Amino acid sequence: MTGRGQASAGDLLELVRSGRATTRGALQTATGLSRATVGQRLDRLFRAGWLREGGGGPVDSPLGGRPSITLEFDDAHAVVLTADLDTRHARAALLSLTGEILAEQAGTLVIEDGPDAVLGELGHWFAELLQKAGHRPDEVCGIGLAVPGPVDSETGRVVQPPIMPGWDGYDIRGRLARSFTEHTGAGAVPVLVDNDANLMAYGEQRTSHPDCSALVLVKVSTGIGAGVVVGGSIYRGIDGGAGDIGHIRVGAEALCRCGSYGCLAAVASGGAVARRLAEAGVPAASGSDVRDLLAAGHPEAAAYAREAGRQVGDVLATVVTLLNPGVLMIAGDLAGTAFLTGVRELLYQRALPRSTAHLEVVTSRLGDRAGLVGAGAMVVEHLYAPERVEERLRVLGV
């Protein structure tokens, strides 16, 4: 926030949204602004439709009097569209500004078909979701997209993605914005893109572990990636490469899809387990096939998944020692009892007791929806950040 007495309308909205100040009197105290100035800035937020009055709150004065009127973020003034891409499957959803899923859709989308085709189809999905939920296209304030590759957050472009052929450097934001317009007739809206594991971690932390100051989520599906949330924010590294643990070398001779030998993903991902099963005569071609076999209690699938968990757990011992998280969450196709057992075996064996003394090792609570919820939260936090609120209010003319 800017200094006391200089807080903007965006700063006031942030105070209300976070619950730190939810009455006019509390806003005056928190900002040092006069009653009249607080009123003027709140009036802009009311005219934009972003704030509403709630019920009576605590009495602001120690001398008593009438209860003050509370202020609330009005989450009904807009909606967010999100999508989560995997290599051969995708999910999309329409969400409220507070993260409630209003409608969702899932189906086959093959990432190797290229960005133009995949993003074009997503625009069609978005139009169907709006129609299904009974919302107008002009109610959409932004779009969030999760992709299975490293993303430069400044440009929204993927950077040398091992499992996204044809996507390197592609203008994802521009194409998805155009596709949304083509299929809905609405004007352009902001599009934000991030790595799927990052957004899954963000969605899980905000929903299930809001008080955890350091959370690591490991997604084990076609590939292996990790998302890290520290202090309530995604840690991306300097150019989006943080968390790419699937390409840590583990000494094996297996050829990875990135072109190198010995990557963790080449021996312990869902795709790697599927190959081992196929070689043993068990029909499996992908991580989702392994997930189905595990759900059916297939013994060989469970054995290979446990071994994969041990290999990942060996690497995670270093991750946990470095980051000292409070929560280590396993997600993706292999996130089940067998894999988790393997992770715990090696993790607790290799990591120092000090690093794991207060560590929770758990599986995803949001499941397939984690990336969708995280993408929605990313869009909302971006659009309602104090500095951006000022820009948007000026555009609205309020």
mmCIF file of N, CA and C in Angstrom, residues 98-170:
data_model
loop_
_atom_site.group_PDB
_atom_site.id
_atom_site.type_symbol
_atom_site.label_atom_id
_atom_site.label_comp_id
_atom_site.label_asym_id
_atom_site.label_seq_id
_atom_site.Cartn_x
_atom_site.Cartn_y
_atom_site.Cartn_z
ATOM 1 N N THR A 98 -14.800 -15.463 -6.568
ATOM 2 C CA THR A 98 -14.311 -16.067 -5.331
ATOM 3 C C THR A 98 -13.914 -17.526 -5.515
ATOM 4 N N GLY A 99 -13.885 -18.009 -6.759
ATOM 5 C CA GLY A 99 -13.374 -19.340 -7.043
ATOM 6 C C GLY A 99 -14.397 -20.441 -7.115
ATOM 7 N N GLU A 100 -15.684 -20.115 -7.008
ATOM 8 C CA GLU A 100 -16.714 -21.150 -7.131
ATOM 9 C C GLU A 100 -16.863 -21.551 -8.595
ATOM 10 N N ILE A 101 -16.851 -22.856 -8.867
ATOM 11 C CA ILE A 101 -17.014 -23.341 -10.235
ATOM 12 C C ILE A 101 -18.494 -23.325 -10.597
ATOM 13 N N LEU A 102 -18.841 -22.538 -11.604
ATOM 14 C CA LEU A 102 -20.230 -22.375 -12.028
ATOM 15 C C LEU A 102 -20.605 -23.352 -13.136
ATOM 16 N N ALA A 103 -19.634 -23.745 -13.929
ATOM 17 C CA ALA A 103 -19.839 -24.729 -15.004
ATOM 18 C C ALA A 103 -18.474 -25.243 -15.413
ATOM 19 N N GLU A 104 -18.405 -26.501 -15.858
ATOM 20 C CA GLU A 104 -17.123 -27.032 -16.313
ATOM 21 C C GLU A 104 -17.312 -28.043 -17.431
ATOM 22 N N GLN A 105 -16.231 -28.275 -18.133
ATOM 23 C CA GLN A 105 -16.264 -29.180 -19.282
ATOM 24 C C GLN A 105 -14.913 -29.865 -19.396
ATOM 25 N N ALA A 106 -14.908 -31.115 -19.819
ATOM 26 C CA ALA A 106 -13.666 -31.859 -20.008
ATOM 27 C C ALA A 106 -13.772 -32.665 -21.292
ATOM 28 N N GLY A 107 -12.641 -32.913 -21.914
ATOM 29 C CA GLY A 107 -12.658 -33.695 -23.143
ATOM 30 C C GLY A 107 -11.273 -33.862 -23.716
ATOM 31 N N THR A 108 -11.212 -34.469 -24.859
ATOM 32 C CA THR A 108 -9.935 -34.733 -25.525
ATOM 33 C C THR A 108 -9.471 -33.498 -26.285
ATOM 34 N N LEU A 109 -8.276 -33.053 -25.984
ATOM 35 C CA LEU A 109 -7.572 -32.019 -26.748
ATOM 36 C C LEU A 109 -6.109 -32.450 -26.789
ATOM 37 N N VAL A 110 -5.603 -32.687 -27.967
ATOM 38 C CA VAL A 110 -4.247 -33.225 -28.111
ATOM 39 C C VAL A 110 -3.276 -32.075 -28.309
ATOM 40 N N ILE A 111 -2.383 -31.891 -27.354
ATOM 41 C CA ILE A 111 -1.502 -30.732 -27.387
ATOM 42 C C ILE A 111 -0.561 -30.763 -28.586
ATOM 43 N N GLU A 112 -0.260 -31.968 -29.100
ATOM 44 C CA GLU A 112 0.608 -32.081 -30.277
ATOM 45 C C GLU A 112 -0.082 -31.595 -31.552
ATOM 46 N N ASP A 113 -1.395 -31.342 -31.503
ATOM 47 C CA ASP A 113 -2.085 -30.758 -32.656
ATOM 48 C C ASP A 113 -1.695 -29.303 -32.874
ATOM 49 N N GLY A 114 -1.020 -28.716 -31.907
ATOM 50 C CA GLY A 114 -0.503 -27.366 -32.062
ATOM 51 C C GLY A 114 -1.376 -26.308 -31.420
ATOM 52 N N PRO A 115 -0.787 -25.142 -31.130
ATOM 53 C CA PRO A 115 -1.500 -24.110 -30.387
ATOM 54 C C PRO A 115 -2.681 -23.505 -31.125
ATOM 55 N N ASP A 116 -2.571 -23.345 -32.426
ATOM 56 C CA ASP A 116 -3.672 -22.714 -33.163
ATOM 57 C C ASP A 116 -4.949 -23.547 -33.045
ATOM 58 N N ALA A 117 -4.834 -24.842 -33.261
ATOM 59 C CA ALA A 117 -6.009 -25.717 -33.201
ATOM 60 C C ALA A 117 -6.536 -25.855 -31.776
ATOM 61 N N VAL A 118 -5.638 -26.066 -30.830
ATOM 62 C CA VAL A 118 -6.064 -26.293 -29.443
ATOM 63 C C VAL A 118 -6.716 -25.042 -28.859
ATOM 64 N N LEU A 119 -6.094 -23.887 -29.054
ATOM 65 C CA LEU A 119 -6.643 -22.651 -28.487
ATOM 66 C C LEU A 119 -7.921 -22.234 -29.213
ATOM 67 N N GLY A 120 -8.002 -22.568 -30.502
ATOM 68 C CA GLY A 120 -9.244 -22.312 -31.227
ATOM 69 C C GLY A 120 -10.400 -23.119 -30.660
ATOM 70 N N GLU A 121 -10.146 -24.373 -30.321
ATOM 71 C CA GLU A 121 -11.190 -25.215 -29.743
ATOM 72 C C GLU A 121 -11.573 -24.740 -28.343
ATOM 73 N N LEU A 122 -10.605 -24.242 -27.575
ATOM 74 C CA LEU A 122 -10.921 -23.734 -26.240
ATOM 75 C C LEU A 122 -11.909 -22.570 -26.306
ATOM 76 N N GLY A 123 -11.771 -21.728 -27.315
ATOM 77 C CA GLY A 123 -12.729 -20.635 -27.475
ATOM 78 C C GLY A 123 -14.147 -21.159 -27.637
ATOM 79 N N HIS A 124 -14.285 -22.261 -28.373
ATOM 80 C CA HIS A 124 -15.595 -22.900 -28.548
ATOM 81 C C HIS A 124 -16.104 -23.437 -27.218
ATOM 82 N N TRP A 125 -15.229 -24.075 -26.452
ATOM 83 C CA TRP A 125 -15.610 -24.581 -25.126
ATOM 84 C C TRP A 125 -16.089 -23.439 -24.234
ATOM 85 N N PHE A 126 -15.373 -22.311 -24.275
ATOM 86 C CA PHE A 126 -15.737 -21.180 -23.425
ATOM 87 C C PHE A 126 -17.142 -20.668 -23.760
ATOM 88 N N ALA A 127 -17.450 -20.602 -25.046
ATOM 89 C CA ALA A 127 -18.787 -20.146 -25.454
ATOM 90 C C ALA A 127 -19.858 -21.095 -24.913
ATOM 91 N N GLU A 128 -19.589 -22.389 -24.959
ATOM 92 C CA GLU A 128 -20.550 -23.373 -24.448
ATOM 93 C C GLU A 128 -20.723 -23.255 -22.933
ATOM 94 N N LEU A 129 -19.638 -22.998 -22.224
ATOM 95 C CA LEU A 129 -19.727 -22.859 -20.771
ATOM 96 C C LEU A 129 -20.576 -21.656 -20.379
ATOM 97 N N LEU A 130 -20.391 -20.556 -21.075
ATOM 98 C CA LEU A 130 -21.177 -19.356 -20.779
ATOM 99 C C LEU A 130 -22.660 -19.621 -21.018
ATOM 100 N N GLN A 131 -22.954 -20.287 -22.122
ATOM 101 C CA GLN A 131 -24.350 -20.592 -22.436
ATOM 102 C C GLN A 131 -24.936 -21.536 -21.385
ATOM 103 N N LYS A 132 -24.159 -22.543 -20.992
ATOM 104 C CA LYS A 132 -24.630 -23.523 -20.004
ATOM 105 C C LYS A 132 -24.939 -22.856 -18.667
ATOM 106 N N ALA A 133 -24.112 -21.893 -18.269
ATOM 107 C CA ALA A 133 -24.268 -21.260 -16.963
ATOM 108 C C ALA A 133 -25.189 -20.046 -17.000
ATOM 109 N N GLY A 134 -25.600 -19.630 -18.195
ATOM 110 C CA GLY A 134 -26.499 -18.483 -18.309
ATOM 111 C C GLY A 134 -25.826 -17.152 -18.059
ATOM 112 N N HIS A 135 -24.541 -17.036 -18.430
ATOM 113 C CA HIS A 135 -23.816 -15.768 -18.282
ATOM 114 C C HIS A 135 -23.504 -15.177 -19.660
ATOM 115 N N ARG A 136 -23.492 -13.852 -19.735
ATOM 116 C CA ARG A 136 -23.184 -13.164 -20.982
ATOM 117 C C ARG A 136 -21.663 -13.116 -21.184
ATOM 118 N N PRO A 137 -21.214 -13.133 -22.428
ATOM 119 C CA PRO A 137 -19.782 -13.014 -22.689
ATOM 120 C C PRO A 137 -19.170 -11.729 -22.137
ATOM 121 N N ASP A 138 -19.946 -10.637 -22.107
ATOM 122 C CA ASP A 138 -19.382 -9.381 -21.616
ATOM 123 C C ASP A 138 -19.222 -9.351 -20.097
ATOM 124 N N GLU A 139 -19.655 -10.405 -19.413
ATOM 125 C CA GLU A 139 -19.426 -10.508 -17.968
ATOM 126 C C GLU A 139 -18.042 -11.078 -17.656
ATOM 127 N N VAL A 140 -17.374 -11.627 -18.655
ATOM 128 C CA VAL A 140 -16.053 -12.233 -18.433
ATOM 129 C C VAL A 140 -15.011 -11.127 -18.284
ATOM 130 N N CYS A 141 -14.292 -11.145 -17.160
ATOM 131 C CA CYS A 141 -13.277 -10.106 -16.943
ATOM 132 C C CYS A 141 -11.877 -10.582 -17.309
ATOM 133 N N GLY A 142 -11.681 -11.899 -17.447
ATOM 134 C CA GLY A 142 -10.365 -12.400 -17.794
ATOM 135 C C GLY A 142 -10.368 -13.905 -17.982
ATOM 136 N N ILE A 143 -9.291 -14.408 -18.582
ATOM 137 C CA ILE A 143 -9.123 -15.835 -18.862
ATOM 138 C C ILE A 143 -7.787 -16.284 -18.295
ATOM 139 N N GLY A 144 -7.791 -17.441 -17.622
ATOM 140 C CA GLY A 144 -6.558 -18.023 -17.110
ATOM 141 C C GLY A 144 -6.316 -19.391 -17.730
ATOM 142 N N LEU A 145 -5.079 -19.665 -18.115
ATOM 143 C CA LEU A 145 -4.748 -20.919 -18.783
ATOM 144 C C LEU A 145 -3.549 -21.582 -18.116
ATOM 145 N N ALA A 146 -3.693 -22.879 -17.800
ATOM 146 C CA ALA A 146 -2.604 -23.688 -17.252
ATOM 147 C C ALA A 146 -2.074 -24.598 -18.356
ATOM 148 N N VAL A 147 -0.757 -24.615 -18.537
ATOM 149 C CA VAL A 147 -0.142 -25.434 -19.586
ATOM 150 C C VAL A 147 0.969 -26.292 -18.999
ATOM 151 N N PRO A 148 1.237 -27.482 -19.599
ATOM 152 C CA PRO A 148 2.252 -28.399 -19.053
ATOM 153 C C PRO A 148 3.662 -28.104 -19.546
ATOM 154 N N GLY A 149 4.114 -26.882 -19.290
ATOM 155 C CA GLY A 149 5.452 -26.492 -19.704
ATOM 156 C C GLY A 149 5.880 -25.233 -18.992
ATOM 157 N N PRO A 150 7.178 -24.894 -19.032
ATOM 158 C CA PRO A 150 7.656 -23.662 -18.390
ATOM 159 C C PRO A 150 7.151 -22.428 -19.132
ATOM 160 N N VAL A 151 6.738 -21.417 -18.377
ATOM 161 C CA VAL A 151 6.136 -20.219 -18.957
ATOM 162 C C VAL A 151 6.881 -18.977 -18.486
ATOM 163 N N ASP A 152 7.197 -18.091 -19.426
ATOM 164 C CA ASP A 152 7.726 -16.772 -19.086
ATOM 165 C C ASP A 152 6.540 -15.910 -18.689
ATOM 166 N N SER A 153 6.427 -15.569 -17.407
ATOM 167 C CA SER A 153 5.235 -14.878 -16.921
ATOM 168 C C SER A 153 5.094 -13.475 -17.499
ATOM 169 N N GLU A 154 6.186 -12.879 -17.968
ATOM 170 C CA GLU A 154 6.101 -11.546 -18.567
ATOM 171 C C GLU A 154 5.403 -11.576 -19.916
ATOM 172 N N THR A 155 5.634 -12.626 -20.691
ATOM 173 C CA THR A 155 5.081 -12.697 -22.049
ATOM 174 C C THR A 155 3.942 -13.693 -22.190
ATOM 175 N N GLY A 156 3.820 -14.624 -21.224
ATOM 176 C CA GLY A 156 2.807 -15.671 -21.322
ATOM 177 C C GLY A 156 3.138 -16.731 -22.352
ATOM 178 N N ARG A 157 4.376 -16.781 -22.809
ATOM 179 C CA ARG A 157 4.796 -17.759 -23.817
ATOM 180 C C ARG A 157 5.573 -18.896 -23.157
ATOM 181 N N VAL A 158 5.352 -20.113 -23.652
ATOM 182 C CA VAL A 158 6.112 -21.234 -23.114
ATOM 183 C C VAL A 158 7.527 -21.211 -23.684
ATOM 184 N N VAL A 159 8.469 -21.690 -22.870
ATOM 185 C CA VAL A 159 9.880 -21.615 -23.229
ATOM 186 C C VAL A 159 10.459 -23.026 -23.299
ATOM 187 N N GLN A 160 10.785 -23.475 -24.505
ATOM 188 C CA GLN A 160 11.390 -24.785 -24.741
ATOM 189 C C GLN A 160 10.665 -25.889 -23.971
ATOM 190 N N PRO A 161 9.369 -26.068 -24.204
ATOM 191 C CA PRO A 161 8.608 -27.077 -23.462
ATOM 192 C C PRO A 161 8.873 -28.480 -24.009
ATOM 193 N N PRO A 162 9.324 -29.419 -23.175
ATOM 194 C CA PRO A 162 9.673 -30.755 -23.668
ATOM 195 C C PRO A 162 8.490 -31.536 -24.238
ATOM 196 N N ILE A 163 7.268 -31.312 -23.708
ATOM 197 C CA ILE A 163 6.129 -32.127 -24.151
ATOM 198 C C ILE A 163 5.059 -31.288 -24.854
ATOM 199 N N MET A 164 5.480 -30.117 -25.423
ATOM 200 C CA MET A 164 4.535 -29.277 -26.157
ATOM 201 C C MET A 164 5.129 -28.886 -27.511
ATOM 202 N N PRO A 165 5.309 -29.846 -28.408
ATOM 203 C CA PRO A 165 5.927 -29.531 -29.705
ATOM 204 C C PRO A 165 5.115 -28.501 -30.480
ATOM 205 N N GLY A 166 5.796 -27.495 -30.998
ATOM 206 C CA GLY A 166 5.138 -26.460 -31.790
ATOM 207 C C GLY A 166 4.652 -25.268 -30.974
ATOM 208 N N TRP A 167 4.814 -25.301 -29.666
ATOM 209 C CA TRP A 167 4.322 -24.221 -28.812
ATOM 210 C C TRP A 167 5.408 -23.243 -28.386
ATOM 211 N N ASP A 168 6.654 -23.578 -28.558
ATOM 212 C CA ASP A 168 7.749 -22.740 -28.059
ATOM 213 C C ASP A 168 7.653 -21.325 -28.626
ATOM 214 N N GLY A 169 7.513 -20.340 -27.730
ATOM 215 C CA GLY A 169 7.483 -18.941 -28.135
ATOM 216 C C GLY A 169 6.185 -18.476 -28.767
ATOM 217 N N TYR A 170 5.190 -19.339 -28.841
ATOM 218 C CA TYR A 170 3.927 -18.983 -29.510
ATOM 219 C C TYR A 170 3.150 -17.959 -28.667
#
